C-alpha atoms as an extended CHARMM CRD file, in Angstrom:
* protein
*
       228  EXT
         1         1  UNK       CA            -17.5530000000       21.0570000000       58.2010000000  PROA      1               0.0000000000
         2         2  UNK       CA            -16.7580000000       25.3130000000       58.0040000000  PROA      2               0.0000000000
         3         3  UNK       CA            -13.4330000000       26.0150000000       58.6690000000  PROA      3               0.0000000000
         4         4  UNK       CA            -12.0040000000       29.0180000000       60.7270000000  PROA      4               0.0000000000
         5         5  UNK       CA             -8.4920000000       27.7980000000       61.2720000000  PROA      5               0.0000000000
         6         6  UNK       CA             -6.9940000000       27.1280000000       57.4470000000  PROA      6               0.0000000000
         7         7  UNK       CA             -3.3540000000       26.8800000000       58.0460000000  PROA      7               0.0000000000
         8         8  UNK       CA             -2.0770000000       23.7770000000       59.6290000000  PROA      8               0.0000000000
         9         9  UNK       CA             -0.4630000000       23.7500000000       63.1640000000  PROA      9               0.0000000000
        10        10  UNK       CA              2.9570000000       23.6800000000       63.7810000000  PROA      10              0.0000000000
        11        11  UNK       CA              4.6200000000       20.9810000000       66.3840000000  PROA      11              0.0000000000
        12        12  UNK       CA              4.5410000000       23.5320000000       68.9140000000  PROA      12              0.0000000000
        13        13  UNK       CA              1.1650000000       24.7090000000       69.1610000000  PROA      13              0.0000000000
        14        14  UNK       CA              0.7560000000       21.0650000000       68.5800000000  PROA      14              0.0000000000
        15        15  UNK       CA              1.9820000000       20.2730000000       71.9200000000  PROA      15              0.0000000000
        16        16  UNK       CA              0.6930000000       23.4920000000       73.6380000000  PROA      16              0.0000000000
        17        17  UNK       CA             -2.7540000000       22.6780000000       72.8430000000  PROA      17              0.0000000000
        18        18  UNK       CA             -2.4620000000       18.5600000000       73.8580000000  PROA      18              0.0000000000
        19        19  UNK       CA             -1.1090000000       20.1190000000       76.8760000000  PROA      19              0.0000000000
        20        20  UNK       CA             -4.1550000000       21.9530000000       77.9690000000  PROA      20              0.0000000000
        21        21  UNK       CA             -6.4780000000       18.8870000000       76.7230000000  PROA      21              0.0000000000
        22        22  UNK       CA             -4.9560000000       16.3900000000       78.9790000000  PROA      22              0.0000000000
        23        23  UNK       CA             -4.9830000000       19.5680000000       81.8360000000  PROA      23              0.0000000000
        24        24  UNK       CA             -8.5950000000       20.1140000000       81.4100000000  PROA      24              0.0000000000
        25        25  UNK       CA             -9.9330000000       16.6440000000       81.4620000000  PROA      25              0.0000000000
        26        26  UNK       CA             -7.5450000000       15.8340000000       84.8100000000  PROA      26              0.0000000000
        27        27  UNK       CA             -8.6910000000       19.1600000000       86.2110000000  PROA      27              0.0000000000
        28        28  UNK       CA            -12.9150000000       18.0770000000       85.3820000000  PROA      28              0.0000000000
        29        29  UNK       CA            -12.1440000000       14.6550000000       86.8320000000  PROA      29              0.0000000000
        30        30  UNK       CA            -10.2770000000       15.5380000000       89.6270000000  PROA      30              0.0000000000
        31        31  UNK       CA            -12.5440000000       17.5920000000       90.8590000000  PROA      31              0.0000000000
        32        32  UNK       CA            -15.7430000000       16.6530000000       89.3800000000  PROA      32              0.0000000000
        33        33  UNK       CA            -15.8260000000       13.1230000000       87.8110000000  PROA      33              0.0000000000
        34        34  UNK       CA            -16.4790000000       13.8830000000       84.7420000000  PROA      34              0.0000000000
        35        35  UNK       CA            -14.4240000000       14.4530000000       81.8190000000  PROA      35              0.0000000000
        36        36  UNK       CA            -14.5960000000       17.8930000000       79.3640000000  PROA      36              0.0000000000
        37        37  UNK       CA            -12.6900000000       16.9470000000       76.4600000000  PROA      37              0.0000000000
        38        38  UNK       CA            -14.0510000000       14.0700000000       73.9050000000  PROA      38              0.0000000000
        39        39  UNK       CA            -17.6060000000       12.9770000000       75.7170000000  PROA      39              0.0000000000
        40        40  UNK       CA            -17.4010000000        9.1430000000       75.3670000000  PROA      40              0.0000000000
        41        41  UNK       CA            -16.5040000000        8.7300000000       79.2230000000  PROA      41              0.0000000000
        42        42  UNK       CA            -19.5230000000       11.3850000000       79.9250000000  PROA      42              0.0000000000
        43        43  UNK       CA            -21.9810000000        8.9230000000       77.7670000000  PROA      43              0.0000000000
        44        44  UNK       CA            -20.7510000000        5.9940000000       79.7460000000  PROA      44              0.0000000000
        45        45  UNK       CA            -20.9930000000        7.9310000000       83.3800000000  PROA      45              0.0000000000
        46        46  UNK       CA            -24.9230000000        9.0050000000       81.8940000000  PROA      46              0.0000000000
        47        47  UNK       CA            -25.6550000000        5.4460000000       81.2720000000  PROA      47              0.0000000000
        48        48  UNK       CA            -23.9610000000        3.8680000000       84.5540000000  PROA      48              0.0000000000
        49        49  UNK       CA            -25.6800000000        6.5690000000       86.6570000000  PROA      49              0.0000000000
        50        50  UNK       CA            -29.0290000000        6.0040000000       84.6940000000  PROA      50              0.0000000000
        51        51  UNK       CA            -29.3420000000        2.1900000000       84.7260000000  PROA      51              0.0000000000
        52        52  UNK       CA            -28.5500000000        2.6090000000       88.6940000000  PROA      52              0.0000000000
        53        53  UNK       CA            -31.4580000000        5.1940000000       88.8140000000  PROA      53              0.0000000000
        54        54  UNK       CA            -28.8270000000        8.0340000000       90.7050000000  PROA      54              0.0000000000
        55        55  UNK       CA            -30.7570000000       10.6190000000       88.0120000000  PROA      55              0.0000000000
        56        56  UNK       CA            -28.8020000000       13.5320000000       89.9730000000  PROA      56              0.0000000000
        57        57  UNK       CA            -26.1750000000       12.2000000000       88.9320000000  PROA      57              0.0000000000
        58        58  UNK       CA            -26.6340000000       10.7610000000       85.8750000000  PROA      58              0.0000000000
        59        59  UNK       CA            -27.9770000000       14.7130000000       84.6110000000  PROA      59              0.0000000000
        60        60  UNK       CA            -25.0500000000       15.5200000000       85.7170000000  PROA      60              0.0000000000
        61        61  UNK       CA            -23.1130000000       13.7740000000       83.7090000000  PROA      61              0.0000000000
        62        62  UNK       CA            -25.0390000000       14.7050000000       80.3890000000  PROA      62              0.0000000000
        63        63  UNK       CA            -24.7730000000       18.7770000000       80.6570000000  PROA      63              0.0000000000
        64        64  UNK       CA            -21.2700000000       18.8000000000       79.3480000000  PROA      64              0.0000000000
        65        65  UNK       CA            -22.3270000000       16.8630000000       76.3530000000  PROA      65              0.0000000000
        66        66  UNK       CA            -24.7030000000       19.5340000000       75.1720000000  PROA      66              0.0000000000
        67        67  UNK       CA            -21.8480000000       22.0470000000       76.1230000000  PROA      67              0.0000000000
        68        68  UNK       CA            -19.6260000000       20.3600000000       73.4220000000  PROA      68              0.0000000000
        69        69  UNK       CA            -22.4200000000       20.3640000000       70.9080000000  PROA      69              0.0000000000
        70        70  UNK       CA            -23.1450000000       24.2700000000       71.2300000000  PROA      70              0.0000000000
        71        71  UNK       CA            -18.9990000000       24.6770000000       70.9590000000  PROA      71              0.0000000000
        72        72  UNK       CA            -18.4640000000       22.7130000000       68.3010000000  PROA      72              0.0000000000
        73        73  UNK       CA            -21.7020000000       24.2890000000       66.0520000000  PROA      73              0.0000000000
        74        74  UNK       CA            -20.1180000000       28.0840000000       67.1400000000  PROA      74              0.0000000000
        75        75  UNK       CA            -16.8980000000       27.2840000000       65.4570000000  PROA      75              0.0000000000
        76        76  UNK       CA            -18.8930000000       25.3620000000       62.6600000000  PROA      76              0.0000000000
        77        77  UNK       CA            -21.1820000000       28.6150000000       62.2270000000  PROA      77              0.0000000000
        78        78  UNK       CA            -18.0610000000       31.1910000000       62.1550000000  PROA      78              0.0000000000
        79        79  UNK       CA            -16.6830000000       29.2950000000       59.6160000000  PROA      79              0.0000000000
        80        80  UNK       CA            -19.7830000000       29.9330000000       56.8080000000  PROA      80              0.0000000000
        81        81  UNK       CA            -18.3730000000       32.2730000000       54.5190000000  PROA      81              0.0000000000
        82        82  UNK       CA            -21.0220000000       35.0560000000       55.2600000000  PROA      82              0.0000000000
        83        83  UNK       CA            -20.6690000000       34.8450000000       59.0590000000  PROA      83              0.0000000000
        84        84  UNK       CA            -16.7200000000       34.8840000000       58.4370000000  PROA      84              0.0000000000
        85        85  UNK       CA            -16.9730000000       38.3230000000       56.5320000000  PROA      85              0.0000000000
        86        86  UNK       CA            -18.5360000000       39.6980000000       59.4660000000  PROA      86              0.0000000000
        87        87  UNK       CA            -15.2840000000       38.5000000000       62.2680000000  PROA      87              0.0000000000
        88        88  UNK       CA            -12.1780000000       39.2370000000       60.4740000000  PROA      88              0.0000000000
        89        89  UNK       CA             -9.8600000000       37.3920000000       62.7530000000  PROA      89              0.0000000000
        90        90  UNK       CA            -12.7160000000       34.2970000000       63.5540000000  PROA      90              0.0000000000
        91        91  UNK       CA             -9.8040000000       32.0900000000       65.1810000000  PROA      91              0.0000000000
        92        92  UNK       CA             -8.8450000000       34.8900000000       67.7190000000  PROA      92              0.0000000000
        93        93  UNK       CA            -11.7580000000       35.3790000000       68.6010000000  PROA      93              0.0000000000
        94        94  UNK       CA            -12.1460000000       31.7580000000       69.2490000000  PROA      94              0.0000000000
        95        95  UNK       CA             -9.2690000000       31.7860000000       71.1240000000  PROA      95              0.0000000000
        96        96  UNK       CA             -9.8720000000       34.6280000000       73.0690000000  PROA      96              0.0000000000
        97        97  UNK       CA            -13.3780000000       33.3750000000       74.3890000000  PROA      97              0.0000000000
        98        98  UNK       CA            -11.6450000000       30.4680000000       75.3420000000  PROA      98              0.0000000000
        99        99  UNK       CA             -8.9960000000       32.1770000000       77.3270000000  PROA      99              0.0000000000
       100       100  UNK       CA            -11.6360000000       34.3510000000       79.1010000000  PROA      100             0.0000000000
       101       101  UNK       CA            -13.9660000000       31.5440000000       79.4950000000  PROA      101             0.0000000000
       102       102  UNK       CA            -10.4540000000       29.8190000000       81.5770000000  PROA      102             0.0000000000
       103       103  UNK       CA             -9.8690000000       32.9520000000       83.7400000000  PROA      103             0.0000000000
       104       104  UNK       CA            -13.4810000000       33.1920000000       84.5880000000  PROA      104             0.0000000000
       105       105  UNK       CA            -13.6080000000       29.7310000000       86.0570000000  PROA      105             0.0000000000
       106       106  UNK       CA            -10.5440000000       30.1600000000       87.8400000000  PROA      106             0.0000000000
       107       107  UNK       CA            -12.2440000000       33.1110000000       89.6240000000  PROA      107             0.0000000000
       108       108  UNK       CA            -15.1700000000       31.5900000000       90.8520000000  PROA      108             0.0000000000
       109       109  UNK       CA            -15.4700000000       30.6080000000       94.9000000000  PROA      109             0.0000000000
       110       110  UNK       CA            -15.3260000000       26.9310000000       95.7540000000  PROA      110             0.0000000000
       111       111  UNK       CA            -18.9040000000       27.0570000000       96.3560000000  PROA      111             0.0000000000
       112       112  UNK       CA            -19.6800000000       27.4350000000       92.5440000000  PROA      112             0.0000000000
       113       113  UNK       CA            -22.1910000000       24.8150000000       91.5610000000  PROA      113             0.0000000000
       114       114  UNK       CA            -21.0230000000       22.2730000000       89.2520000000  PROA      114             0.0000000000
       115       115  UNK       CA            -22.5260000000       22.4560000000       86.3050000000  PROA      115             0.0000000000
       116       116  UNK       CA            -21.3420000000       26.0950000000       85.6160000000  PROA      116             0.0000000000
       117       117  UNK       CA            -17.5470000000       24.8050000000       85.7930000000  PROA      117             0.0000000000
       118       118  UNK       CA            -18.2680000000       21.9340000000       83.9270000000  PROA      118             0.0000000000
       119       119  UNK       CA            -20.4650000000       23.2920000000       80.8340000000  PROA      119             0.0000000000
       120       120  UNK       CA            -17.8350000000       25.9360000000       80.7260000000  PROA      120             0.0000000000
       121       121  UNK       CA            -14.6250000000       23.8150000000       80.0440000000  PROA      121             0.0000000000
       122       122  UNK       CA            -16.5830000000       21.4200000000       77.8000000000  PROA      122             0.0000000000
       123       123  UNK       CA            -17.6050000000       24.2100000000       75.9250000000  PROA      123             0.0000000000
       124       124  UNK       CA            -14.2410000000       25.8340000000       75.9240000000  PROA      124             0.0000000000
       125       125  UNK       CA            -12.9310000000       22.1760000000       74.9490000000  PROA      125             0.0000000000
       126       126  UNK       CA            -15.3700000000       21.8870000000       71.7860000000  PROA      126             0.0000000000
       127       127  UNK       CA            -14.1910000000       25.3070000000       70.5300000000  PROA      127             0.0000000000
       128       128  UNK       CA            -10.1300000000       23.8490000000       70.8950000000  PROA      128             0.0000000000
       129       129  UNK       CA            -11.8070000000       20.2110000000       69.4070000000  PROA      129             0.0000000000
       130       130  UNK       CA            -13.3680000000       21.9900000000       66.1580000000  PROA      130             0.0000000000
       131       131  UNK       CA            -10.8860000000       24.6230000000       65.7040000000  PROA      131             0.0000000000
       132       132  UNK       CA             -7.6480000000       22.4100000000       65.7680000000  PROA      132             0.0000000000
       133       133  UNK       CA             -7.7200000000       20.1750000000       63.6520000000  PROA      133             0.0000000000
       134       134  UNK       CA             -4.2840000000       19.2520000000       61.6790000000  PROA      134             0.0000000000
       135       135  UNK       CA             -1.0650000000       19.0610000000       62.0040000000  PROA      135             0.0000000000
       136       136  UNK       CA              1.2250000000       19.5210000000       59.3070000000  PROA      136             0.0000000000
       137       137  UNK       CA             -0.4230000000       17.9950000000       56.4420000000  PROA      137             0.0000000000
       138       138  UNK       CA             -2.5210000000       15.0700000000       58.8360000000  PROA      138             0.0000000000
       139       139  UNK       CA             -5.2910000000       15.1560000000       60.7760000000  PROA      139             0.0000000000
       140       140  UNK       CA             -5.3310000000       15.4360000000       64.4870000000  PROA      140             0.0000000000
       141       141  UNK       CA             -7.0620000000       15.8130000000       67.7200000000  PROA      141             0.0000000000
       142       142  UNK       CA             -5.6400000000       17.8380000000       70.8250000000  PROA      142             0.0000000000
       143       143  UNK       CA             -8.5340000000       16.4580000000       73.2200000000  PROA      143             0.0000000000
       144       144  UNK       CA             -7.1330000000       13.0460000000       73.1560000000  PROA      144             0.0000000000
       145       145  UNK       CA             -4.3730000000       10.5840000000       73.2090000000  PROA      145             0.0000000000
       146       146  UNK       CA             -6.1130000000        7.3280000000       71.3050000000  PROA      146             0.0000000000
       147       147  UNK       CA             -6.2870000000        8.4460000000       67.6100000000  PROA      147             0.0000000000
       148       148  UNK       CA             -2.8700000000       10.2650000000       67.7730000000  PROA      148             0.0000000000
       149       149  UNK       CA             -1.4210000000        7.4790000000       69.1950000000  PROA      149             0.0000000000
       150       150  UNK       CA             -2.6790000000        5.2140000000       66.4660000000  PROA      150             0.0000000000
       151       151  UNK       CA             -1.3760000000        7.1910000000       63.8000000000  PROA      151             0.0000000000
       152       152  UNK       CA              2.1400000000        7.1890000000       65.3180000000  PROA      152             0.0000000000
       153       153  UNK       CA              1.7630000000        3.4470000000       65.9790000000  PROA      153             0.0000000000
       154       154  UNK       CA              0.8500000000        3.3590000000       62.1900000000  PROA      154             0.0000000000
       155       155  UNK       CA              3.7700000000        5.6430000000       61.1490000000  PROA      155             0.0000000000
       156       156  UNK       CA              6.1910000000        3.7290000000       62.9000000000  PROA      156             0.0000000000
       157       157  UNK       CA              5.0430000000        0.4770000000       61.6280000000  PROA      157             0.0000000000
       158       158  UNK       CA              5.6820000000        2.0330000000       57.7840000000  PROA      158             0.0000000000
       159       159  UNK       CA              9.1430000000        3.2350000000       58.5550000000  PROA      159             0.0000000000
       160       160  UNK       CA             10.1060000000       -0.2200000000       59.6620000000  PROA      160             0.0000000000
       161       161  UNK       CA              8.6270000000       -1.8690000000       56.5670000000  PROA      161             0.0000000000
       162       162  UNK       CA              9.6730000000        1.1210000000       54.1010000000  PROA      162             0.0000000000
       163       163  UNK       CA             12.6130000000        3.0000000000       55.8730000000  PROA      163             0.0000000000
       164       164  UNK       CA             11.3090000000        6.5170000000       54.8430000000  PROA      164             0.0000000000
       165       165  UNK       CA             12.3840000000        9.3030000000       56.7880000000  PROA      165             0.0000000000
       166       166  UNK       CA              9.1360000000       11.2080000000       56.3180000000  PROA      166             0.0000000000
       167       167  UNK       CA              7.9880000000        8.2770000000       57.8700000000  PROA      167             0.0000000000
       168       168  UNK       CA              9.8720000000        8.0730000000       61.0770000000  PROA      168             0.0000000000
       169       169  UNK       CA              9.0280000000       11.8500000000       61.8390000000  PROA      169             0.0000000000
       170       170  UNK       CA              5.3340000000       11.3600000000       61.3900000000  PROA      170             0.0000000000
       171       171  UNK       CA              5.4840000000        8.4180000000       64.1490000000  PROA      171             0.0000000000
       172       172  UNK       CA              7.4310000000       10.9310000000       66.3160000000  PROA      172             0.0000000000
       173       173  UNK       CA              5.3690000000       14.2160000000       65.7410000000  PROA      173             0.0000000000
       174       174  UNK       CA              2.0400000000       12.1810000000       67.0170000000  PROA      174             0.0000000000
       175       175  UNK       CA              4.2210000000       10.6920000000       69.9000000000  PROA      175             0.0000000000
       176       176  UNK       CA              5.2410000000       14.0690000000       70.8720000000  PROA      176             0.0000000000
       177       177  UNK       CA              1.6520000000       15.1960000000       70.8570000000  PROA      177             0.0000000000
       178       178  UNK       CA              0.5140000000       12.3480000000       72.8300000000  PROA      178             0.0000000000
       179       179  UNK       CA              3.3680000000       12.9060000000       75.7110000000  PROA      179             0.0000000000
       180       180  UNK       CA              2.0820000000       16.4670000000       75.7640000000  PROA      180             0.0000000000
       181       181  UNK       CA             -0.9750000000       15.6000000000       76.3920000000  PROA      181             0.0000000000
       182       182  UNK       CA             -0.0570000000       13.0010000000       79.5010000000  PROA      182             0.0000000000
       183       183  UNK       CA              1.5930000000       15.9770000000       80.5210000000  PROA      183             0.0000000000
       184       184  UNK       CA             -0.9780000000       18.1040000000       80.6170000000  PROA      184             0.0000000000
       185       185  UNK       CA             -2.9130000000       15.8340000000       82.6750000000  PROA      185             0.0000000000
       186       186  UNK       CA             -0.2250000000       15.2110000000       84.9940000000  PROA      186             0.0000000000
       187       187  UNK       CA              0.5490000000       19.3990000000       85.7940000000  PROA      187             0.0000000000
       188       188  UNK       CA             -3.8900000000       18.8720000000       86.0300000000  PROA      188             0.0000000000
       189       189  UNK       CA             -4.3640000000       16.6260000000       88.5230000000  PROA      189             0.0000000000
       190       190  UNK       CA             -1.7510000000       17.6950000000       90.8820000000  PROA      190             0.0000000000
       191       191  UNK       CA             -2.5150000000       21.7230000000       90.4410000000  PROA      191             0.0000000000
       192       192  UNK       CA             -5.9750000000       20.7730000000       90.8770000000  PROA      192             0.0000000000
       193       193  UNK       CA             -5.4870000000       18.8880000000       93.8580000000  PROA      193             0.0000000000
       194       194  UNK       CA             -2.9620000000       21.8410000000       94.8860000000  PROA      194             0.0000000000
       195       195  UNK       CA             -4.5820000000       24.5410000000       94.0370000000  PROA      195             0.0000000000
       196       196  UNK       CA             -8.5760000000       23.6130000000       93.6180000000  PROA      196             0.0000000000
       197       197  UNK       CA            -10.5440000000       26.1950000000       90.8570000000  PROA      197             0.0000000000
       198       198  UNK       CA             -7.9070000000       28.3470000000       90.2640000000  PROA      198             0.0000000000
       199       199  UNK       CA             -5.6760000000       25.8150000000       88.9930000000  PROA      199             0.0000000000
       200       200  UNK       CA             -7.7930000000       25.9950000000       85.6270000000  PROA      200             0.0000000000
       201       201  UNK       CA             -5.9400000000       29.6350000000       84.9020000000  PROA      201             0.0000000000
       202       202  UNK       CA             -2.8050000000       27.6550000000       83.8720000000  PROA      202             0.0000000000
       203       203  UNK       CA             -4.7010000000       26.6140000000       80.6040000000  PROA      203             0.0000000000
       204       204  UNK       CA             -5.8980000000       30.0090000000       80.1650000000  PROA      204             0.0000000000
       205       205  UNK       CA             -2.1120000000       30.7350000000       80.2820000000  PROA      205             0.0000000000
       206       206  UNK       CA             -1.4570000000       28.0850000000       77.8530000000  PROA      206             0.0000000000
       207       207  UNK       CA             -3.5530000000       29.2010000000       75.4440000000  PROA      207             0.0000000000
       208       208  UNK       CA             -2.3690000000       32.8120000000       75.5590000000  PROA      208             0.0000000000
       209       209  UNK       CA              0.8290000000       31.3810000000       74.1480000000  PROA      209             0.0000000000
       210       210  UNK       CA             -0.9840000000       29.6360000000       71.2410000000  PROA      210             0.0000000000
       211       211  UNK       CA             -2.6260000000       33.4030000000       70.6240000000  PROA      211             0.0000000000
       212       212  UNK       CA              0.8130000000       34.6040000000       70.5070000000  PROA      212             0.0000000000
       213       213  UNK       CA              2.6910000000       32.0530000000       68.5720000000  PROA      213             0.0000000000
       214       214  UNK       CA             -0.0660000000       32.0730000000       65.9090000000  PROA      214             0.0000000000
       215       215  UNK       CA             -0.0990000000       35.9390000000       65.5670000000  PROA      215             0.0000000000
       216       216  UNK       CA              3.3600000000       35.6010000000       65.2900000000  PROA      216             0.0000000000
       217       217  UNK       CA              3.2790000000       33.6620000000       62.4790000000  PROA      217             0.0000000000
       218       218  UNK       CA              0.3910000000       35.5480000000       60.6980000000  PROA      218             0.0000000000
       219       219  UNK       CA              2.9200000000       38.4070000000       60.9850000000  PROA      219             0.0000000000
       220       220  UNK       CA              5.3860000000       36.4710000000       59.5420000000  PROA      220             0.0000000000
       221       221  UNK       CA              3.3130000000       35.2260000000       56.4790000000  PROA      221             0.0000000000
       222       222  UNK       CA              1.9530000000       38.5970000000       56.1590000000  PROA      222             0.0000000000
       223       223  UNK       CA              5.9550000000       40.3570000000       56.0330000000  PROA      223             0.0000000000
       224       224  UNK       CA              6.7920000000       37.8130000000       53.2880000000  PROA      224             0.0000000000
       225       225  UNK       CA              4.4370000000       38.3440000000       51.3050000000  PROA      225             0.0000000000
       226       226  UNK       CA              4.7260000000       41.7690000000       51.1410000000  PROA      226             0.0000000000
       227       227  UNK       CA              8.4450000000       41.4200000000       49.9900000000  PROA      227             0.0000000000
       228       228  UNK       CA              7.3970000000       38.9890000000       47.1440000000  PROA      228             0.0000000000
C-alpha cells in the first residue's frame, strides 16, 4: 500500500491519536450503536440485524463499512507518486479534512439523520487507520486496542526471557498506546452522554494538536538539515 505519512510517529502523537480512536468509537456507540473505527463489530451488527430480518437496521449498520473503504483508498490514492506531486503536504491535508470533517459533525442539530454522522467519522477514522501506521520502528494501529496490546504482551514476554532493555520499552510504548486509547473512550462516552453531537469537536481538537506537533517536527528536521 502508497504511503503519505513516511516518518514514524513519536509516543506522543502515538497516544494523541489512540486517544481520539477510542473517543470516536465510544462517541458512534453511545449514540448510535455502531462502531467507526475497525468495522468487525459493524459486520457482526449487519449479520445479527440481517439473520433477524430488522433490514433498517441491518443497512444501517453496513454504511460505515463502505465509509472506511472510500477513506482508506483516498489515503491509498494520495500516496501514488504522481498524485503526491500534485499535494505537496498530502498528510496535512489528510489531517486537515479530518479535522473539518470533526467540526462539521459537531455542528449539526440533533435531528441530523444517522447515517450522515456515522459515514462521516468512519470515513474520518479510515483516513487516521491508513495514514498512521507505525510507531517508532513497529507497526501499529490507533483504531484499536487488540493488536497493540498483543505486541506489548509479546514484548514483555521477551524481556522476561531475554532481559533487554529495548525490550521492556517496546512492551511499555504499546501499553501506553493502549491506555490512551481506553482513555479516549472513557472522555467519549461520558462527553457524549454530556454533551450529545457536539461532543465529537474534542477529537477535532485532538487532532489539531497532532497537526501541530507534526509541523513542528517537520520544522525541526527541515532547520537541521539546513545546518548540516
Amino acid at each position: 500500500m502508497a504511503t503519505i505519512h513516511r516518518r514514524t510517529d513519536t509516543l506522543p502523537v502515538g497516544i494523541v491519536l489512540a486517544s481520539v480512536g477510542g473517543f470516536l468509537d465510544a462517541y458512534t456507540f453511545v449514540r448510535y450503536g455502531v462502531f467507526a473505527n475497525l468495522q468487525s463489530g459493524n459486520m457482526v451488527l449487519f449479520c445479527v440485524q440481517a439473520t433477524d430480518r430488522h433490514w433498517h437496521a441491518a443497512v444501517l449498520s453496513v454504511i460505515p463499512i463502505g465509509a472506511f473503504i472510500a477513506g482508506v483508498l483516498a489515503v491509498d490514492i494520495l500516496g501514488v507518486p504522481h498524485v503526491g506531486r500534485l499535494v505537496r503536504r498530502p498528510l496535512r491535508l489528510v489531517l486537515t479534512i479530518q479535522i473539518v470533517l470533526l467540526t462539521a459533525i459537531a455542528s449539526l442539530p440533533d435531528g441530523t439523520p444517522e447515517p450522515v454522522t456515522t459515514v462521516t467519522v468512519s470515513l474520518v477514522a479510515a483516513l487516521q487507520f491508513a495514514t498512521f501506521t507505525t510507531l517508532r520502528n513497529a507497526p501499529y494501529a490507533t483504531l484499536m486496542a487488540s493488536g497493540n496490546l498483543r505486541t506489548s504482551i509479546g514484548a514483555a514476554h521477551e524481556w522476561v526471557v531475554s532481559k533487554k532493555p529495548e525490550d521492556a520499552r517496546r512492551a511499555g510504548r504499546y501499553a501506553v498506546v493502549v491506555g490512551a486509547f481506553a482513555v479516549g473512550a472513557v472522555i467519549g462516552a461520558i462527553c457524549t452522554r454530556f454533551v450529545g453531537t457536539p461532543a465529537v469537536a474534542v477529537a477535532a481538537g485532538l487532532l489539531a494538536a497532532v497537526l501541530a506537533m507534526l509541523i513542528s517536527e517537520t520544522r525541526q528536521l527541515e532547520r537541521g538539515e539546513a545546518n548540516v
